[in-house]
Coordinates of C-alpha atoms in Angstrom, one line a residue:
X196 CA -2.5 17.7 13.5
X197 CA -5.7 18.3 11.7
X198 CA -7.6 16.9 14.6
X199 CA -5.6 18.5 17.4
X200 CA -3.9 21.6 16.0
X201 CA -0.7 20.4 17.6
X202 CA 2.4 20.6 15.5
X203 CA 4.2 17.9 17.6
X204 CA 2.4 14.9 15.6
X205 CA 3.2 16.5 12.4
X206 CA 6.8 17.0 13.4
X207 CA 7.1 13.3 14.6
X208 CA 5.6 12.0 11.3
X209 CA 8.2 14.0 9.3
X210 CA 11.0 12.8 11.4
X211 CA 9.8 9.2 10.8
X212 CA 9.6 9.8 6.9
X213 CA 12.9 11.8 6.8
X214 CA 14.8 9.1 8.8
X215 CA 13.4 6.1 6.8
X216 CA 16.1 4.4 4.7
X217 CA 19.0 6.5 5.8
X218 CA 22.3 5.1 7.1
X219 CA 23.4 3.5 9.2
X220 CA 20.2 1.5 8.9
X221 CA 18.1 1.4 11.9
X222 CA 17.0 -2.3 11.2
X223 CA 20.6 -3.4 11.5
X224 CA 20.6 -3.3 15.2
X225 CA 17.4 -5.6 15.1
X226 CA 18.6 -7.8 12.3
X227 CA 22.4 -8.2 12.3
X228 CA 21.9 -11.3 10.1
X229 CA 20.9 -9.0 7.2
X230 CA 24.1 -7.3 7.4
X231 CA 26.0 -10.3 6.8
X232 CA 23.9 -11.2 3.8
X233 CA 24.5 -7.8 2.1
X234 CA 27.4 -6.0 4.0
X235 CA 27.9 -3.4 1.4
X236 CA 24.5 -3.4 -0.5
X237 CA 21.0 -2.1 -0.1
X238 CA 19.0 -3.8 2.5
X239 CA 15.3 -3.7 3.8
X240 CA 13.5 -3.2 0.6
X241 CA 10.8 -5.4 2.0
X242 CA 10.2 -2.6 4.5
X243 CA 10.7 0.3 2.0
X244 CA 13.5 1.3 4.2
X245 CA 16.4 0.6 1.6
X246 CA 16.8 4.2 0.6
X247 CA 15.6 7.5 1.9
X248 CA 12.1 8.0 0.6
X249 CA 13.0 10.8 -1.7
X250 CA 15.4 8.5 -3.6
X251 CA 13.0 5.7 -4.0
X252 CA 11.7 5.1 -7.5
X253 CA 10.0 1.9 -7.4
X254 CA 7.3 0.3 -5.2
X255 CA 8.8 -2.7 -3.6
X256 CA 8.2 -5.0 -0.6
X257 CA 5.1 -5.5 1.3
X258 CA 2.3 -3.8 -0.5
X259 CA 0.2 -2.9 2.4
X260 CA 2.9 -1.3 4.3
X261 CA 4.0 0.4 1.2
X262 CA 0.8 2.5 0.4
X263 CA 0.3 3.1 4.1
X264 CA 3.8 4.8 4.0
X265 CA 3.1 6.6 0.8
X266 CA -0.2 7.9 2.2
X267 CA 1.8 9.2 5.3
X268 CA 4.3 10.8 2.9
X269 CA 1.6 12.5 1.0
X270 CA 0.0 13.9 4.0
X271 CA 3.2 15.4 5.3
X272 CA 4.1 16.6 1.8
X273 CA 0.7 18.6 1.7
X274 CA 1.0 19.9 5.2
X275 CA 4.5 21.1 5.0
X276 CA 4.4 22.1 1.4
X277 CA 7.3 19.8 0.6
X278 CA 7.9 19.8 -3.1
X279 CA 10.7 17.1 -3.0
X280 CA 8.3 14.8 -0.9
X281 CA 5.6 15.4 -3.3
X282 CA 7.7 14.6 -6.3
X283 CA 8.7 11.3 -4.5
X284 CA 5.0 10.3 -4.1
X285 CA 4.4 11.0 -7.8
X286 CA 7.4 9.0 -8.8
X287 CA 6.1 6.0 -6.7
X288 CA 2.5 6.5 -7.8
X289 CA 3.6 6.4 -11.4
X290 CA 5.6 3.2 -11.1
X291 CA 3.0 1.5 -9.0
X292 CA -0.1 2.2 -11.2
X293 CA 1.6 2.0 -14.7
X294 CA 3.7 -1.0 -14.0
X295 CA 2.5 -2.9 -11.0
X296 CA -1.3 -2.6 -11.0
X297 CA -3.8 -5.0 -12.3
X298 CA -6.5 -3.8 -14.7
X299 CA -8.9 -4.2 -11.5
X300 CA -6.8 -1.7 -9.5
X301 CA -5.2 -4.6 -7.4
X302 CA -1.6 -4.2 -6.2
X303 CA 0.9 -6.6 -4.6
X304 CA 1.0 -9.5 -7.2
X305 CA 2.9 -12.1 -5.3
X306 CA 1.7 -14.2 -2.3
X307 CA 5.4 -14.6 -1.2
X308 CA 5.5 -11.8 1.4
X309 CA 2.3 -10.4 0.1
X310 CA 4.5 -8.2 -1.9
X311 CA 4.9 -6.3 -5.0
X312 CA 6.9 -8.3 -7.7
X313 CA 9.0 -7.0 -10.6
X314 CA 7.6 -4.5 -13.2
X315 CA 4.8 -5.9 -15.4
X316 CA 4.9 -9.1 -13.5
X317 CA 1.0 -9.5 -13.1
X318 CA -0.1 -13.2 -13.3
X319 CA -3.9 -13.5 -13.3
X320 CA -4.1 -16.8 -11.6
X321 CA -1.8 -16.4 -8.7
X322 CA -2.5 -12.8 -8.1
X323 CA -2.6 -11.7 -4.5
X324 CA -3.9 -8.3 -5.0
X325 CA -4.8 -8.2 -1.3
X326 CA -8.0 -6.2 -0.1
X327 CA -6.0 -4.4 2.4
X328 CA -3.6 -3.1 -0.2
X329 CA -6.5 -1.8 -2.3
X330 CA -7.6 0.1 0.8
X331 CA -4.2 1.5 1.2
X332 CA -4.2 2.5 -2.5
X333 CA -7.6 4.5 -2.1
X334 CA -6.0 6.2 1.0
X335 CA -3.1 7.2 -1.1
X336 CA -5.1 8.3 -4.0
X337 CA -7.3 10.5 -2.0
X338 CA -4.3 12.3 -0.6
X339 CA -2.7 12.7 -3.9
X340 CA -6.0 14.2 -5.3
X341 CA -6.1 16.6 -2.3
X342 CA -2.8 18.1 -3.5
X343 CA -3.1 17.7 -7.3
X344 CA -6.6 17.9 -8.8
X345 CA -5.8 15.3 -11.5
X346 CA -8.4 12.7 -12.7
X347 CA -5.7 10.0 -12.7
X348 CA -5.9 9.8 -9.1
X349 CA -9.8 9.8 -8.9
X350 CA -9.9 7.0 -11.6
X351 CA -7.5 4.7 -9.8
X352 CA -9.4 5.4 -6.3
X353 CA -12.8 4.6 -7.9
X354 CA -11.3 1.5 -9.6
X355 CA -9.8 0.1 -6.4
X356 CA -12.9 1.0 -4.3
X357 CA -15.3 -1.0 -6.6
X358 CA -13.0 -3.9 -7.5
X359 CA -10.8 -4.4 -4.4
X360 CA -12.4 -2.8 -1.4
X361 CA -16.2 -3.1 -1.6
X362 CA -16.0 -6.5 -3.4
X363 CA -13.6 -7.7 -0.6
X364 CA -16.4 -8.1 1.9
X365 CA -19.6 -10.3 1.6
X366 CA -23.0 -8.5 1.8
X367 CA -23.8 -10.0 5.1
X368 CA -20.5 -8.5 6.6
X369 CA -19.5 -11.7 8.0
X370 CA -17.0 -13.1 5.5
X371 CA -14.2 -11.7 3.5
X372 CA -12.1 -12.2 0.2
X373 CA -8.5 -11.6 1.5
X374 CA -7.0 -12.0 -1.9
X375 CA -8.5 -11.0 -5.3
X376 CA -7.2 -13.1 -8.2
X377 CA -8.3 -12.4 -11.7
X378 CA -8.6 -16.2 -12.6
X379 CA -9.6 -19.1 -10.4
X380 CA -9.6 -22.8 -11.2
X381 CA -11.0 -24.4 -8.3
X382 CA -9.3 -27.6 -8.7
X383 CA -5.9 -25.9 -9.0
X384 CA -6.6 -24.1 -5.7
X385 CA -6.5 -27.6 -3.9
X386 CA -3.8 -29.4 -6.0
X387 CA -1.3 -26.7 -7.0
X388 CA 0.6 -25.5 -4.1
X389 CA 1.4 -22.3 -6.0
X390 CA -2.2 -21.4 -5.7
X391 CA -3.0 -22.6 -2.2
X392 CA -3.6 -19.0 -1.2
X393 CA -6.4 -18.5 -3.8
X394 CA -9.8 -19.4 -2.2
X395 CA -12.8 -20.4 -4.2
X396 CA -15.1 -18.9 -1.7
X397 CA -15.1 -16.0 0.9
X398 CA -13.5 -16.7 4.3
X399 CA -15.0 -16.7 7.5
X400 CA -11.8 -15.7 9.3
X401 CA -11.8 -12.0 10.7
X402 CA -8.7 -10.0 9.9
X403 CA -8.0 -7.1 11.9
X404 CA -6.5 -5.0 9.2
X405 CA -9.7 -5.3 7.3
X406 CA -12.0 -4.6 10.3
X407 CA -10.1 -1.6 11.6
X408 CA -10.0 0.0 8.2
X409 CA -12.7 -1.2 5.8
X410 CA -15.6 -1.2 8.0
X411 CA -14.8 2.3 9.2
X412 CA -14.2 3.6 5.7
X413 CA -17.4 2.1 4.2
X414 CA -19.2 3.9 6.8
X415 CA -17.5 7.2 5.8
X416 CA -17.6 6.3 2.2
X417 CA -18.9 10.0 1.4
X418 CA -15.5 11.3 2.1
X419 CA -14.4 9.7 -1.2
X420 CA -17.2 10.9 -3.3
X421 CA -15.8 14.5 -3.6
X422 CA -12.5 16.2 -2.6
X423 CA -12.6 19.7 -1.0
X424 CA -9.4 21.8 -1.4
X425 CA -9.0 25.0 0.6

């Protein structure tokens, strides 16, 4: 909408957000096997689609998808002046940054599903803390800061930028750290299957989520140096 001035894009984004997690679950049509597993319970936590977004109070599921969703929620909340949606963003932000974020700003503690774990489960040596999740966290922090000029959002944005985004790419731009553990024992990375996802050196593999987001945003880094509010 900011680029085109057309409300139809904002209205579609708002529709997706308002519909997410409502019942009957949309995903039940695609995954009838999930209905059999939990016929009367919550389903699709991994997709952040288990509850309507305004009722969610804990960051769960795939960490990258989560912060991309939360960033979209923040955008819609600001553009529509939706206080209930802003409150939902604040609740999820507080849970994520107070109970599920590493001291480095990394999020998504477990490699199983590249996901958030339970509150305060932040192991150093098996940390996933995916670079892409740090990018999404920066996206959300900037949007929250645009609505509420609170230093806590800027602090997390800076922490994630330096420890999870810029550090995720080699200086030559040809290799990447996909995961960012806080402790690495090289021998264990090869002999302990719980740590096979931890690499002792940067990877030559090119991941589209990094290329499409990080390269572009490093070029536009100035957008995160200061925030302008009208």
